[in-house]
Short mmCIF file of C-alpha atoms in Angstrom, two decimals:
data_model
loop_
_atom_site.label_atom_id
_atom_site.label_comp_id
_atom_site.label_asym_id
_atom_site.label_seq_id
_atom_site.Cartn_x
_atom_site.Cartn_y
_atom_site.Cartn_z
CA UNK A 1 21.73 16.03 16.74
CA UNK A 2 19.94 14.33 13.87
CA UNK A 3 19.88 10.58 13.66
CA UNK A 4 19.99 8.97 10.26
CA UNK A 5 17.84 5.91 9.71
CA UNK A 6 19.72 3.10 8.04
CA UNK A 7 17.70 1.18 5.49
CA UNK A 8 18.96 -2.21 4.37
CA UNK A 9 19.66 -2.35 0.66
CA UNK A 10 17.15 -4.58 -1.09
CA UNK A 11 17.76 -5.61 -4.70
CA UNK A 12 15.16 -4.18 -7.07
CA UNK A 13 13.86 -7.66 -8.05
CA UNK A 14 13.18 -8.39 -4.39
CA UNK A 15 11.35 -5.09 -3.96
CA UNK A 16 9.23 -5.90 -7.03
CA UNK A 17 8.44 -9.37 -5.64
CA UNK A 18 7.45 -7.94 -2.26
CA UNK A 19 5.15 -5.36 -3.87
CA UNK A 20 3.64 -8.02 -6.11
CA UNK A 21 2.96 -10.32 -3.16
CA UNK A 22 1.60 -7.48 -1.07
CA UNK A 23 -0.74 -6.28 -3.84
CA UNK A 24 -2.09 -9.80 -4.39
CA UNK A 25 -2.57 -10.50 -0.68
CA UNK A 26 -4.24 -7.15 0.00
CA UNK A 27 -6.54 -7.78 -2.96
CA UNK A 28 -7.48 -11.14 -1.44
CA UNK A 29 -8.18 -9.33 1.85
CA UNK A 30 -10.49 -6.91 0.01
CA UNK A 31 -12.27 -9.82 -1.73
CA UNK A 32 -12.83 -11.65 1.57
CA UNK A 33 -13.80 -8.40 3.25
CA UNK A 34 -16.58 -7.92 0.68
CA UNK A 35 -17.86 -11.37 1.61
CA UNK A 36 -17.32 -11.41 5.38
CA UNK A 37 -17.15 -7.91 6.87
CA UNK A 38 -20.03 -7.32 9.31
CA UNK A 39 -22.28 -4.27 8.84
CA UNK A 40 -20.85 -2.42 11.87
CA UNK A 41 -17.33 -2.80 10.52
CA UNK A 42 -18.47 -1.62 7.08
CA UNK A 43 -19.79 1.56 8.71
CA UNK A 44 -16.40 1.95 10.40
CA UNK A 45 -14.65 1.58 7.05
CA UNK A 46 -16.91 4.31 5.62
CA UNK A 47 -16.04 6.59 8.56
CA UNK A 48 -12.31 6.04 7.99
CA UNK A 49 -12.81 6.85 4.32
CA UNK A 50 -14.64 10.10 5.16
CA UNK A 51 -11.78 11.02 7.49
CA UNK A 52 -9.31 10.46 4.64
CA UNK A 53 -11.36 12.85 2.48
CA UNK A 54 -10.85 15.63 5.03
CA UNK A 55 -7.09 15.16 4.91
CA UNK A 56 -7.05 15.15 1.10
CA UNK A 57 -9.02 18.43 1.06
CA UNK A 58 -6.63 20.04 3.54
CA UNK A 59 -3.52 18.52 1.90
CA UNK A 60 -2.44 17.03 5.24
CA UNK A 61 -0.20 14.18 4.04
CA UNK A 62 0.89 13.18 7.55
CA UNK A 63 -2.63 12.73 8.87
CA UNK A 64 -3.70 11.08 5.61
CA UNK A 65 -0.83 8.61 6.02
CA UNK A 66 -2.13 7.61 9.47
CA UNK A 67 -5.74 7.36 8.29
CA UNK A 68 -4.58 5.40 5.22
CA UNK A 69 -2.86 2.87 7.49
CA UNK A 70 -6.07 2.52 9.52
CA UNK A 71 -8.11 2.03 6.32
CA UNK A 72 -5.78 -0.76 5.12
CA UNK A 73 -5.83 -2.35 8.59
CA UNK A 74 -9.65 -2.32 8.62
CA UNK A 75 -9.69 -4.18 5.30
CA UNK A 76 -7.15 -6.75 6.52
CA UNK A 77 -9.21 -7.33 9.67
CA UNK A 78 -12.40 -7.39 7.62
CA UNK A 79 -11.06 -10.41 5.72
CA UNK A 80 -11.67 -12.42 8.89
CA UNK A 81 -8.56 -14.47 8.12
CA UNK A 82 -5.89 -14.12 10.82
CA UNK A 83 -3.18 -15.87 8.78
CA UNK A 84 -3.73 -13.55 5.84
CA UNK A 85 -3.92 -10.50 8.12
CA UNK A 86 -0.60 -11.41 9.81
CA UNK A 87 1.13 -12.12 6.49
CA UNK A 88 0.09 -8.80 4.98
CA UNK A 89 1.03 -6.93 8.14
CA UNK A 90 4.54 -8.43 8.07
CA UNK A 91 5.01 -7.45 4.42
CA UNK A 92 3.70 -3.91 5.02
CA UNK A 93 6.06 -3.56 7.98
CA UNK A 94 9.01 -4.09 5.61
CA UNK A 95 8.21 -0.73 3.98
CA UNK A 96 6.88 1.10 7.03
CA UNK A 97 9.84 3.52 7.25
CA UNK A 98 9.27 4.60 3.65
CA UNK A 99 5.48 4.40 3.42
CA UNK A 100 4.99 8.16 3.86
CA UNK A 101 7.15 8.79 0.79
CA UNK A 102 4.40 7.94 -1.71
CA UNK A 103 2.31 10.84 -0.40
CA UNK A 104 5.03 13.38 -1.22
CA UNK A 105 4.39 12.97 -4.93
CA UNK A 106 2.06 15.60 -6.44
CA UNK A 107 -1.53 14.38 -6.72
CA UNK A 108 -0.90 11.12 -4.86
CA UNK A 109 -3.26 11.89 -1.95
CA UNK A 110 -6.19 12.43 -4.31
CA UNK A 111 -5.35 9.34 -6.39
CA UNK A 112 -5.01 7.17 -3.29
CA UNK A 113 -8.34 8.46 -1.98
CA UNK A 114 -10.08 7.78 -5.32
CA UNK A 115 -8.65 4.23 -5.34
CA UNK A 116 -9.84 3.70 -1.75
CA UNK A 117 -13.27 4.94 -2.79
CA UNK A 118 -13.52 2.23 -5.46
CA UNK A 119 -12.37 -0.44 -3.01
CA UNK A 120 -14.77 0.69 -0.29
CA UNK A 121 -17.76 0.86 -2.67
CA UNK A 122 -17.07 -2.68 -3.93
CA UNK A 123 -16.80 -3.96 -0.35
CA UNK A 124 -20.02 -2.21 0.70
CA UNK A 125 -21.85 -3.75 -2.29
CA UNK A 126 -20.46 -7.17 -1.40
CA UNK A 127 -18.85 -7.34 -4.85
CA UNK A 128 -15.90 -9.59 -4.09
CA UNK A 129 -14.61 -9.76 -7.68
CA UNK A 130 -14.58 -5.98 -8.08
CA UNK A 131 -13.06 -5.48 -4.61
CA UNK A 132 -10.20 -7.78 -5.60
CA UNK A 133 -9.71 -6.06 -8.97
CA UNK A 134 -9.63 -2.49 -7.67
CA UNK A 135 -7.50 -3.40 -4.65
CA UNK A 136 -4.98 -5.06 -6.96
CA UNK A 137 -4.90 -1.89 -9.08
CA UNK A 138 -4.37 0.15 -5.89
CA UNK A 139 -1.42 -2.08 -4.94
CA UNK A 140 0.13 -1.47 -8.35
CA UNK A 141 -0.41 2.26 -7.93
CA UNK A 142 1.37 2.17 -4.56
CA UNK A 143 4.26 0.30 -6.15
CA UNK A 144 4.55 2.85 -8.96
CA UNK A 145 4.49 5.76 -6.49
CA UNK A 146 7.20 4.12 -4.40
CA UNK A 147 9.36 3.30 -7.44
CA UNK A 148 9.02 6.86 -8.78
CA UNK A 149 9.93 8.31 -5.40
CA UNK A 150 12.89 5.95 -4.90
CA UNK A 151 14.21 6.40 -8.46
CA UNK A 152 14.40 10.14 -7.93
CA UNK A 153 16.27 9.82 -4.63
CA UNK A 154 18.26 6.60 -4.30
CA UNK A 155 21.06 4.92 -6.19
CA UNK A 156 20.01 1.50 -7.56
CA UNK A 157 21.35 -1.55 -5.73
CA UNK A 158 23.03 -4.22 -7.84
CA UNK A 159 21.18 -7.48 -7.61
CA UNK A 160 22.81 -10.73 -6.58
CA UNK A 161 21.09 -12.17 -9.65
CA UNK A 162 22.97 -9.78 -11.92
CA UNK A 163 26.01 -11.04 -13.75
CA UNK A 164 29.25 -9.64 -12.26
CA UNK A 165 29.95 -7.55 -15.38
CA UNK A 166 26.46 -6.00 -15.22
CA UNK A 167 26.99 -5.10 -11.56
CA UNK A 168 30.32 -3.43 -12.45
CA UNK A 169 28.63 -1.45 -15.24
CA UNK A 170 25.86 -0.36 -12.86
CA UNK A 171 28.45 0.75 -10.28
CA UNK A 172 30.65 2.63 -12.75
#
């Protein structure tokens, strides 16, 4: 028997706010990582990135998803800021059940890898400003991939902020 996962309905404004916060916080992690990540951890980040390349070449979205999570975790840890790392982890956990979805879109594995490459290169150069900038762009790209995936598959949820008549129009 198949079990169906139940996902709590989240108004679209809330989803947008969560993605915005997550993108900003992950960009801060990348900036701090460029400043604080020790050399051994930078080599580990490079190794994770090379592993991701193998999964892009083979088109293995499931293994890429796991390596992608490890790459993001390495950057959070590389920030050397436990409060920031915990905050980002909690936000990412909100979307964990749906995080694989972005990799079902055509070309997303390669785009994600290219974005990671920019982030990693900025971190390795110690370029905190560029690491922040490209990580923020990556966060926006993740949001767009998620929104595109969700729009094609899920009915929009009326927001509590919507006027009652607008919610009725959206429902009917």
